[in-house]
């Protein structure tokens, strides 16, 4: 056995407890989703893999309006992520490249907003959305998610923008490029890794948000996935746990797909950022 193989085995042995802690909830969730309804609380299980009820996913989809909630969550998460990134790039660039009065105060303000729980502002946000006639509208969630995520996105982007050498922009200015041209063609391509990572976290935050969606959305047809899954448990005399777990399993799939897809662009962006 080579030393490299021994070292790899040792690392996997050390990481195995962490892998178990991370994967065990997903395993329980998946097994519950495919178990027969009559066997949910029978231990040890008396059924085999061939008896897995994959039809549970089909039944859940038909009975719980999962498809509509999935589309609502996709719309809200994608729209809020794109808007938050677009609005945060100029602010982060200004914090990184310019000096102005109140710059430090503004950065502290962004940091303080991250310490405030959305629950504290739920009542005020609800009254604001009533005044704007946006209650029961998915656009109300887009607006609030953008507002809550922008402090995080600005802080993340600004920290990465500071690592990009100013000499690259100054060289383009000497060659006759405008500030906007150097920003779009030189600066932003180097910042792709930061924008991808920030977009992933922003998307996940919007995808998993529950309190604001429960407060601002009253129509069941406009529920997002967290609220739709919650509605399968709250206020019911009998909970169909196999449907709840099936919904939860499917709700994790889009996040995994987004992360896997954008990971390729993350690596590509890092390669672009390494070229000077």
mmCIF file of C-alpha atoms in Angstrom:
data_model
loop_
_atom_site.group_PDB
_atom_site.id
_atom_site.type_symbol
_atom_site.label_atom_id
_atom_site.label_comp_id
_atom_site.label_asym_id
_atom_site.label_seq_id
_atom_site.Cartn_x
_atom_site.Cartn_y
_atom_site.Cartn_z
ATOM 1 C CA UNK A 1 0.000 0.000 0.000
ATOM 2 C CA UNK A 2 1.489 3.296 -1.085
ATOM 3 C CA UNK A 3 1.853 6.216 1.379
ATOM 4 C CA UNK A 4 -0.552 8.285 -0.718
ATOM 5 C CA UNK A 5 -3.250 5.592 -0.472
ATOM 6 C CA UNK A 6 -2.680 5.249 3.280
ATOM 7 C CA UNK A 7 -3.091 8.984 3.691
ATOM 8 C CA UNK A 8 -6.306 8.974 1.641
ATOM 9 C CA UNK A 9 -7.756 6.141 3.731
ATOM 10 C CA UNK A 10 -6.832 7.973 6.931
ATOM 11 C CA UNK A 11 -8.519 11.158 5.722
ATOM 12 C CA UNK A 12 -11.697 9.278 4.813
ATOM 13 C CA UNK A 13 -11.753 7.556 8.205
ATOM 14 C CA UNK A 14 -11.475 10.940 9.912
ATOM 15 C CA UNK A 15 -14.188 12.423 7.703
ATOM 16 C CA UNK A 16 -16.594 9.484 7.993
ATOM 17 C CA UNK A 17 -18.298 10.694 11.221
ATOM 18 C CA UNK A 18 -18.980 14.047 9.593
ATOM 19 C CA UNK A 19 -20.346 12.333 6.472
ATOM 20 C CA UNK A 20 -22.681 10.246 8.630
ATOM 21 C CA UNK A 21 -23.960 13.301 10.502
ATOM 22 C CA UNK A 22 -24.608 15.158 7.226
ATOM 23 C CA UNK A 23 -26.114 12.286 5.225
ATOM 24 C CA UNK A 24 -28.164 10.573 7.950
ATOM 25 C CA UNK A 25 -31.061 13.104 7.886
ATOM 26 C CA UNK A 26 -31.260 12.834 4.090
ATOM 27 C CA UNK A 27 -31.253 9.055 4.332
ATOM 28 C CA UNK A 28 -34.096 9.026 6.871
ATOM 29 C CA UNK A 29 -36.003 11.544 4.771
ATOM 30 C CA UNK A 30 -35.640 9.440 1.611
ATOM 31 C CA UNK A 31 -36.499 6.133 3.293
ATOM 32 C CA UNK A 32 -39.618 7.661 4.873
ATOM 33 C CA UNK A 33 -40.641 9.075 1.487
ATOM 34 C CA UNK A 34 -40.632 5.644 -0.193
ATOM 35 C CA UNK A 35 -42.003 3.521 2.658
ATOM 36 C CA UNK A 36 -45.527 2.137 2.518
ATOM 37 C CA UNK A 37 -47.934 4.189 4.592
ATOM 38 C CA UNK A 38 -48.754 1.296 6.929
ATOM 39 C CA UNK A 39 -45.053 0.707 7.621
ATOM 40 C CA UNK A 40 -44.023 4.244 8.560
ATOM 41 C CA UNK A 41 -43.809 3.605 12.305
ATOM 42 C CA UNK A 42 -42.957 -0.083 12.258
ATOM 43 C CA UNK A 43 -39.437 -0.858 13.519
ATOM 44 C CA UNK A 44 -37.555 -2.813 12.482
ATOM 45 C CA UNK A 45 -38.931 -2.505 8.927
ATOM 46 C CA UNK A 46 -40.413 -5.660 7.464
ATOM 47 C CA UNK A 47 -40.200 -4.647 3.806
ATOM 48 C CA UNK A 48 -37.421 -4.845 1.217
ATOM 49 C CA UNK A 49 -36.037 -2.504 -1.418
ATOM 50 C CA UNK A 50 -38.325 -4.012 -4.051
ATOM 51 C CA UNK A 51 -41.309 -2.867 -1.981
ATOM 52 C CA UNK A 52 -40.325 0.802 -2.080
ATOM 53 C CA UNK A 53 -43.367 2.877 -3.021
ATOM 54 C CA UNK A 54 -42.002 5.229 -5.651
ATOM 55 C CA UNK A 55 -45.624 6.070 -6.397
ATOM 56 C CA UNK A 56 -45.592 8.125 -3.189
ATOM 57 C CA UNK A 57 -43.946 10.919 -5.153
ATOM 58 C CA UNK A 58 -46.654 10.815 -7.822
ATOM 59 C CA UNK A 59 -49.435 10.814 -5.222
ATOM 60 C CA UNK A 60 -47.827 13.688 -3.334
ATOM 61 C CA UNK A 61 -47.445 15.726 -6.541
ATOM 62 C CA UNK A 62 -51.123 15.266 -7.404
ATOM 63 C CA UNK A 63 -52.570 15.861 -3.932
ATOM 64 C CA UNK A 64 -50.481 18.768 -2.620
ATOM 65 C CA UNK A 65 -50.103 21.197 -5.569
ATOM 66 C CA UNK A 66 -46.358 20.640 -5.375
ATOM 67 C CA UNK A 67 -45.818 21.634 -9.000
ATOM 68 C CA UNK A 68 -47.348 25.082 -8.520
ATOM 69 C CA UNK A 69 -45.345 25.668 -5.351
ATOM 70 C CA UNK A 70 -42.173 24.589 -7.166
ATOM 71 C CA UNK A 71 -42.747 27.123 -9.943
ATOM 72 C CA UNK A 72 -43.499 29.844 -7.377
ATOM 73 C CA UNK A 73 -40.278 29.144 -5.491
ATOM 74 C CA UNK A 74 -38.250 29.094 -8.693
ATOM 75 C CA UNK A 75 -39.695 32.425 -9.796
ATOM 76 C CA UNK A 76 -39.162 34.124 -6.444
ATOM 77 C CA UNK A 77 -35.657 32.732 -5.875
ATOM 78 C CA UNK A 78 -34.320 33.364 -9.388
ATOM 79 C CA UNK A 79 -35.833 36.849 -9.677
ATOM 80 C CA UNK A 80 -34.639 37.971 -6.245
ATOM 81 C CA UNK A 81 -31.148 36.572 -6.862
ATOM 82 C CA UNK A 82 -30.727 38.298 -10.230
ATOM 83 C CA UNK A 83 -32.059 41.644 -8.981
ATOM 84 C CA UNK A 84 -29.980 41.521 -5.796
ATOM 85 C CA UNK A 85 -26.763 40.794 -7.724
ATOM 86 C CA UNK A 86 -27.434 43.502 -10.323
ATOM 87 C CA UNK A 87 -28.178 46.128 -7.675
ATOM 88 C CA UNK A 88 -25.267 45.083 -5.467
ATOM 89 C CA UNK A 89 -22.517 45.253 -8.106
ATOM 90 C CA UNK A 90 -22.478 49.093 -8.367
ATOM 91 C CA UNK A 91 -22.687 49.500 -4.588
ATOM 92 C CA UNK A 92 -19.915 46.981 -3.953
ATOM 93 C CA UNK A 93 -17.759 48.543 -6.675
ATOM 94 C CA UNK A 94 -18.191 52.002 -5.158
ATOM 95 C CA UNK A 95 -17.245 50.714 -1.694
ATOM 96 C CA UNK A 96 -14.191 48.986 -3.131
ATOM 97 C CA UNK A 97 -12.860 51.691 -5.443
ATOM 98 C CA UNK A 98 -13.973 55.089 -4.132
ATOM 99 C CA UNK A 99 -13.596 57.106 -0.960
ATOM 100 C CA UNK A 100 -16.536 59.139 0.264
ATOM 101 C CA UNK A 101 -17.931 60.553 3.463
ATOM 102 C CA UNK A 102 -19.817 57.960 5.489
ATOM 103 C CA UNK A 103 -18.226 54.945 3.815
ATOM 104 C CA UNK A 104 -17.332 53.288 7.099
ATOM 105 C CA UNK A 105 -20.742 54.109 8.562
ATOM 106 C CA UNK A 106 -22.454 52.539 5.558
ATOM 107 C CA UNK A 107 -20.413 49.351 5.890
ATOM 108 C CA UNK A 108 -21.298 49.120 9.569
ATOM 109 C CA UNK A 109 -24.941 49.641 8.667
ATOM 110 C CA UNK A 110 -24.796 46.712 6.239
ATOM 111 C CA UNK A 111 -23.256 44.542 8.937
ATOM 112 C CA UNK A 112 -25.869 45.547 11.510
ATOM 113 C CA UNK A 113 -28.731 44.663 9.194
ATOM 114 C CA UNK A 114 -27.448 41.077 9.083
ATOM 115 C CA UNK A 115 -27.833 40.860 12.854
ATOM 116 C CA UNK A 116 -31.546 41.668 12.684
ATOM 117 C CA UNK A 117 -33.993 38.793 12.325
ATOM 118 C CA UNK A 118 -36.723 39.131 9.678
ATOM 119 C CA UNK A 119 -39.268 38.192 12.351
ATOM 120 C CA UNK A 120 -38.711 41.570 14.024
ATOM 121 C CA UNK A 121 -39.830 43.360 10.846
ATOM 122 C CA UNK A 122 -42.690 41.060 9.833
ATOM 123 C CA UNK A 123 -45.473 43.347 11.101
ATOM 124 C CA UNK A 124 -43.985 46.451 9.488
ATOM 125 C CA UNK A 125 -43.360 44.645 6.214
ATOM 126 C CA UNK A 126 -46.905 43.307 6.167
ATOM 127 C CA UNK A 127 -48.369 46.794 6.661
ATOM 128 C CA UNK A 128 -46.057 48.154 3.962
ATOM 129 C CA UNK A 129 -47.156 45.473 1.493
ATOM 130 C CA UNK A 130 -50.807 46.168 2.324
ATOM 131 C CA UNK A 131 -50.200 49.842 1.554
ATOM 132 C CA UNK A 132 -48.518 48.895 -1.740
ATOM 133 C CA UNK A 133 -51.294 46.401 -2.534
ATOM 134 C CA UNK A 134 -48.757 43.564 -2.849
ATOM 135 C CA UNK A 135 -50.148 41.126 -0.282
ATOM 136 C CA UNK A 136 -50.865 37.741 -1.854
ATOM 137 C CA UNK A 137 -48.431 38.578 -4.639
ATOM 138 C CA UNK A 138 -45.186 36.746 -5.335
ATOM 139 C CA UNK A 139 -43.641 40.099 -6.219
ATOM 140 C CA UNK A 140 -43.913 41.082 -2.553
ATOM 141 C CA UNK A 141 -41.561 38.199 -1.732
ATOM 142 C CA UNK A 142 -39.196 39.224 -4.527
ATOM 143 C CA UNK A 143 -38.991 42.771 -3.160
ATOM 144 C CA UNK A 144 -38.475 41.706 0.452
ATOM 145 C CA UNK A 145 -35.930 39.007 -0.415
ATOM 146 C CA UNK A 146 -33.932 41.489 -2.495
ATOM 147 C CA UNK A 147 -33.974 43.960 0.398
ATOM 148 C CA UNK A 148 -32.834 41.376 2.945
ATOM 149 C CA UNK A 149 -30.194 39.790 0.714
ATOM 150 C CA UNK A 150 -28.593 42.960 -0.623
ATOM 151 C CA UNK A 151 -26.597 43.659 2.533
ATOM 152 C CA UNK A 152 -25.081 40.182 2.293
ATOM 153 C CA UNK A 153 -24.422 40.397 -1.447
ATOM 154 C CA UNK A 154 -22.831 43.858 -1.201
ATOM 155 C CA UNK A 155 -20.580 42.749 1.644
ATOM 156 C CA UNK A 156 -19.487 39.578 -0.160
ATOM 157 C CA UNK A 157 -18.834 41.282 -3.498
ATOM 158 C CA UNK A 158 -17.042 44.239 -1.962
ATOM 159 C CA UNK A 159 -14.663 41.945 -0.079
ATOM 160 C CA UNK A 160 -13.729 40.157 -3.301
ATOM 161 C CA UNK A 161 -13.545 43.339 -5.371
ATOM 162 C CA UNK A 162 -10.816 44.565 -3.014
ATOM 163 C CA UNK A 163 -8.579 41.705 -4.141
ATOM 164 C CA UNK A 164 -8.710 42.693 -7.831
ATOM 165 C CA UNK A 165 -5.703 44.900 -8.704
ATOM 166 C CA UNK A 166 -6.569 48.478 -9.592
ATOM 167 C CA UNK A 167 -3.677 48.486 -12.075
ATOM 168 C CA UNK A 168 -5.754 46.492 -14.574
ATOM 169 C CA UNK A 169 -8.419 49.194 -14.714
ATOM 170 C CA UNK A 170 -5.862 52.005 -14.860
ATOM 171 C CA UNK A 171 -4.123 50.313 -17.785
ATOM 172 C CA UNK A 172 -7.420 50.133 -19.674
ATOM 173 C CA UNK A 173 -8.103 53.819 -18.941
ATOM 174 C CA UNK A 174 -4.706 54.699 -20.396
ATOM 175 C CA UNK A 175 -5.642 52.752 -23.533
ATOM 176 C CA UNK A 176 -8.754 54.908 -23.900
ATOM 177 C CA UNK A 177 -11.421 52.739 -22.285
ATOM 178 C CA UNK A 178 -14.171 54.427 -20.293
ATOM 179 C CA UNK A 179 -14.916 53.558 -16.694
ATOM 180 C CA UNK A 180 -18.000 51.634 -17.759
ATOM 181 C CA UNK A 181 -16.106 49.691 -20.444
ATOM 182 C CA UNK A 182 -13.331 48.706 -18.043
ATOM 183 C CA UNK A 183 -15.939 47.655 -15.486
ATOM 184 C CA UNK A 184 -17.853 45.434 -17.915
ATOM 185 C CA UNK A 185 -15.014 43.971 -19.999
ATOM 186 C CA UNK A 186 -12.162 43.775 -17.496
ATOM 187 C CA UNK A 187 -13.335 44.053 -13.907
ATOM 188 C CA UNK A 188 -16.508 41.946 -13.866
ATOM 189 C CA UNK A 189 -15.015 38.907 -15.695
ATOM 190 C CA UNK A 190 -12.400 38.733 -12.956
ATOM 191 C CA UNK A 191 -15.165 38.884 -10.346
ATOM 192 C CA UNK A 192 -17.143 35.920 -11.738
ATOM 193 C CA UNK A 193 -16.138 33.584 -8.851
ATOM 194 C CA UNK A 194 -17.484 36.046 -6.291
ATOM 195 C CA UNK A 195 -20.695 36.654 -8.217
ATOM 196 C CA UNK A 196 -21.317 32.916 -8.631
ATOM 197 C CA UNK A 197 -20.717 32.129 -4.955
ATOM 198 C CA UNK A 198 -22.845 35.079 -3.867
ATOM 199 C CA UNK A 199 -25.628 34.074 -6.264
ATOM 200 C CA UNK A 200 -25.640 30.520 -4.890
ATOM 201 C CA UNK A 201 -26.011 31.675 -1.282
ATOM 202 C CA UNK A 202 -28.627 34.262 -2.229
ATOM 203 C CA UNK A 203 -30.635 31.674 -4.139
ATOM 204 C CA UNK A 204 -30.501 29.225 -1.221
ATOM 205 C CA UNK A 205 -31.566 31.929 1.257
ATOM 206 C CA UNK A 206 -34.556 32.832 -0.900
ATOM 207 C CA UNK A 207 -35.413 29.205 -1.596
ATOM 208 C CA UNK A 208 -35.489 28.234 2.098
ATOM 209 C CA UNK A 209 -37.156 31.368 3.504
ATOM 210 C CA UNK A 210 -40.349 30.571 5.406
ATOM 211 C CA UNK A 211 -41.531 33.300 7.795
ATOM 212 C CA UNK A 212 -42.023 36.103 5.267
ATOM 213 C CA UNK A 213 -43.633 33.768 2.736
ATOM 214 C CA UNK A 214 -46.064 32.504 5.372
ATOM 215 C CA UNK A 215 -46.946 36.076 6.374
ATOM 216 C CA UNK A 216 -47.295 37.747 2.975
ATOM 217 C CA UNK A 217 -48.898 34.931 0.966
ATOM 218 C CA UNK A 218 -52.463 33.907 1.850
ATOM 219 C CA UNK A 219 -53.592 32.213 -1.342
ATOM 220 C CA UNK A 220 -52.628 28.538 -1.428
ATOM 221 C CA UNK A 221 -52.012 28.706 -5.182
ATOM 222 C CA UNK A 222 -49.185 31.201 -4.508
ATOM 223 C CA UNK A 223 -47.463 29.199 -1.763
ATOM 224 C CA UNK A 224 -43.745 28.647 -2.042
ATOM 225 C CA UNK A 225 -42.293 25.218 -1.264
ATOM 226 C CA UNK A 226 -41.500 25.784 2.457
ATOM 227 C CA UNK A 227 -45.031 27.031 3.112
ATOM 228 C CA UNK A 228 -46.557 24.267 0.970
ATOM 229 C CA UNK A 229 -44.666 21.594 2.906
ATOM 230 C CA UNK A 230 -45.633 23.251 6.200
ATOM 231 C CA UNK A 231 -49.308 23.223 5.159
ATOM 232 C CA UNK A 232 -49.135 19.411 4.951
ATOM 233 C CA UNK A 233 -48.404 19.283 8.695
ATOM 234 C CA UNK A 234 -50.053 22.299 10.337
ATOM 235 C CA UNK A 235 -53.681 22.075 11.419
ATOM 236 C CA UNK A 236 -54.192 18.476 10.314
ATOM 237 C CA UNK A 237 -55.615 15.639 12.377
ATOM 238 C CA UNK A 238 -53.637 13.093 10.403
ATOM 239 C CA UNK A 239 -50.269 13.865 8.811
ATOM 240 C CA UNK A 240 -49.219 11.970 5.698
ATOM 241 C CA UNK A 241 -45.559 11.781 6.610
ATOM 242 C CA UNK A 242 -44.587 9.873 3.475
ATOM 243 C CA UNK A 243 -45.967 12.756 1.400
ATOM 244 C CA UNK A 244 -44.228 15.319 3.608
ATOM 245 C CA UNK A 245 -40.878 13.570 3.208
ATOM 246 C CA UNK A 246 -41.442 13.099 -0.534
ATOM 247 C CA UNK A 247 -42.040 16.841 -0.838
ATOM 248 C CA UNK A 248 -38.896 17.560 1.155
ATOM 249 C CA UNK A 249 -36.788 15.238 -0.995
ATOM 250 C CA UNK A 250 -37.961 16.885 -4.209
ATOM 251 C CA UNK A 251 -37.511 20.368 -2.703
ATOM 252 C CA UNK A 252 -33.794 19.698 -2.243
ATOM 253 C CA UNK A 253 -33.272 18.688 -5.883
ATOM 254 C CA UNK A 254 -33.361 22.182 -7.508
ATOM 255 C CA UNK A 255 -30.821 23.527 -5.010
ATOM 256 C CA UNK A 256 -28.483 20.617 -5.730
ATOM 257 C CA UNK A 257 -28.897 21.132 -9.486
ATOM 258 C CA UNK A 258 -28.213 24.872 -9.245
ATOM 259 C CA UNK A 259 -25.103 24.321 -7.151
ATOM 260 C CA UNK A 260 -23.771 21.580 -9.446
ATOM 261 C CA UNK A 261 -24.460 23.625 -12.579
ATOM 262 C CA UNK A 262 -22.935 26.856 -11.294
ATOM 263 C CA UNK A 263 -19.923 25.050 -9.876
ATOM 264 C CA UNK A 264 -18.582 24.640 -13.406
ATOM 265 C CA UNK A 265 -18.879 28.367 -13.997
ATOM 266 C CA UNK A 266 -17.217 28.965 -10.632
ATOM 267 C CA UNK A 267 -14.158 26.988 -11.708
ATOM 268 C CA UNK A 268 -14.167 28.749 -15.082
ATOM 269 C CA UNK A 269 -14.365 32.130 -13.372
ATOM 270 C CA UNK A 270 -11.478 31.263 -11.098
ATOM 271 C CA UNK A 271 -9.392 30.377 -14.145
ATOM 272 C CA UNK A 272 -10.258 33.698 -15.773
ATOM 273 C CA UNK A 273 -9.430 35.529 -12.577
ATOM 274 C CA UNK A 274 -5.977 33.926 -12.504
ATOM 275 C CA UNK A 275 -5.044 35.396 -15.900
ATOM 276 C CA UNK A 276 -3.347 38.778 -15.728
#
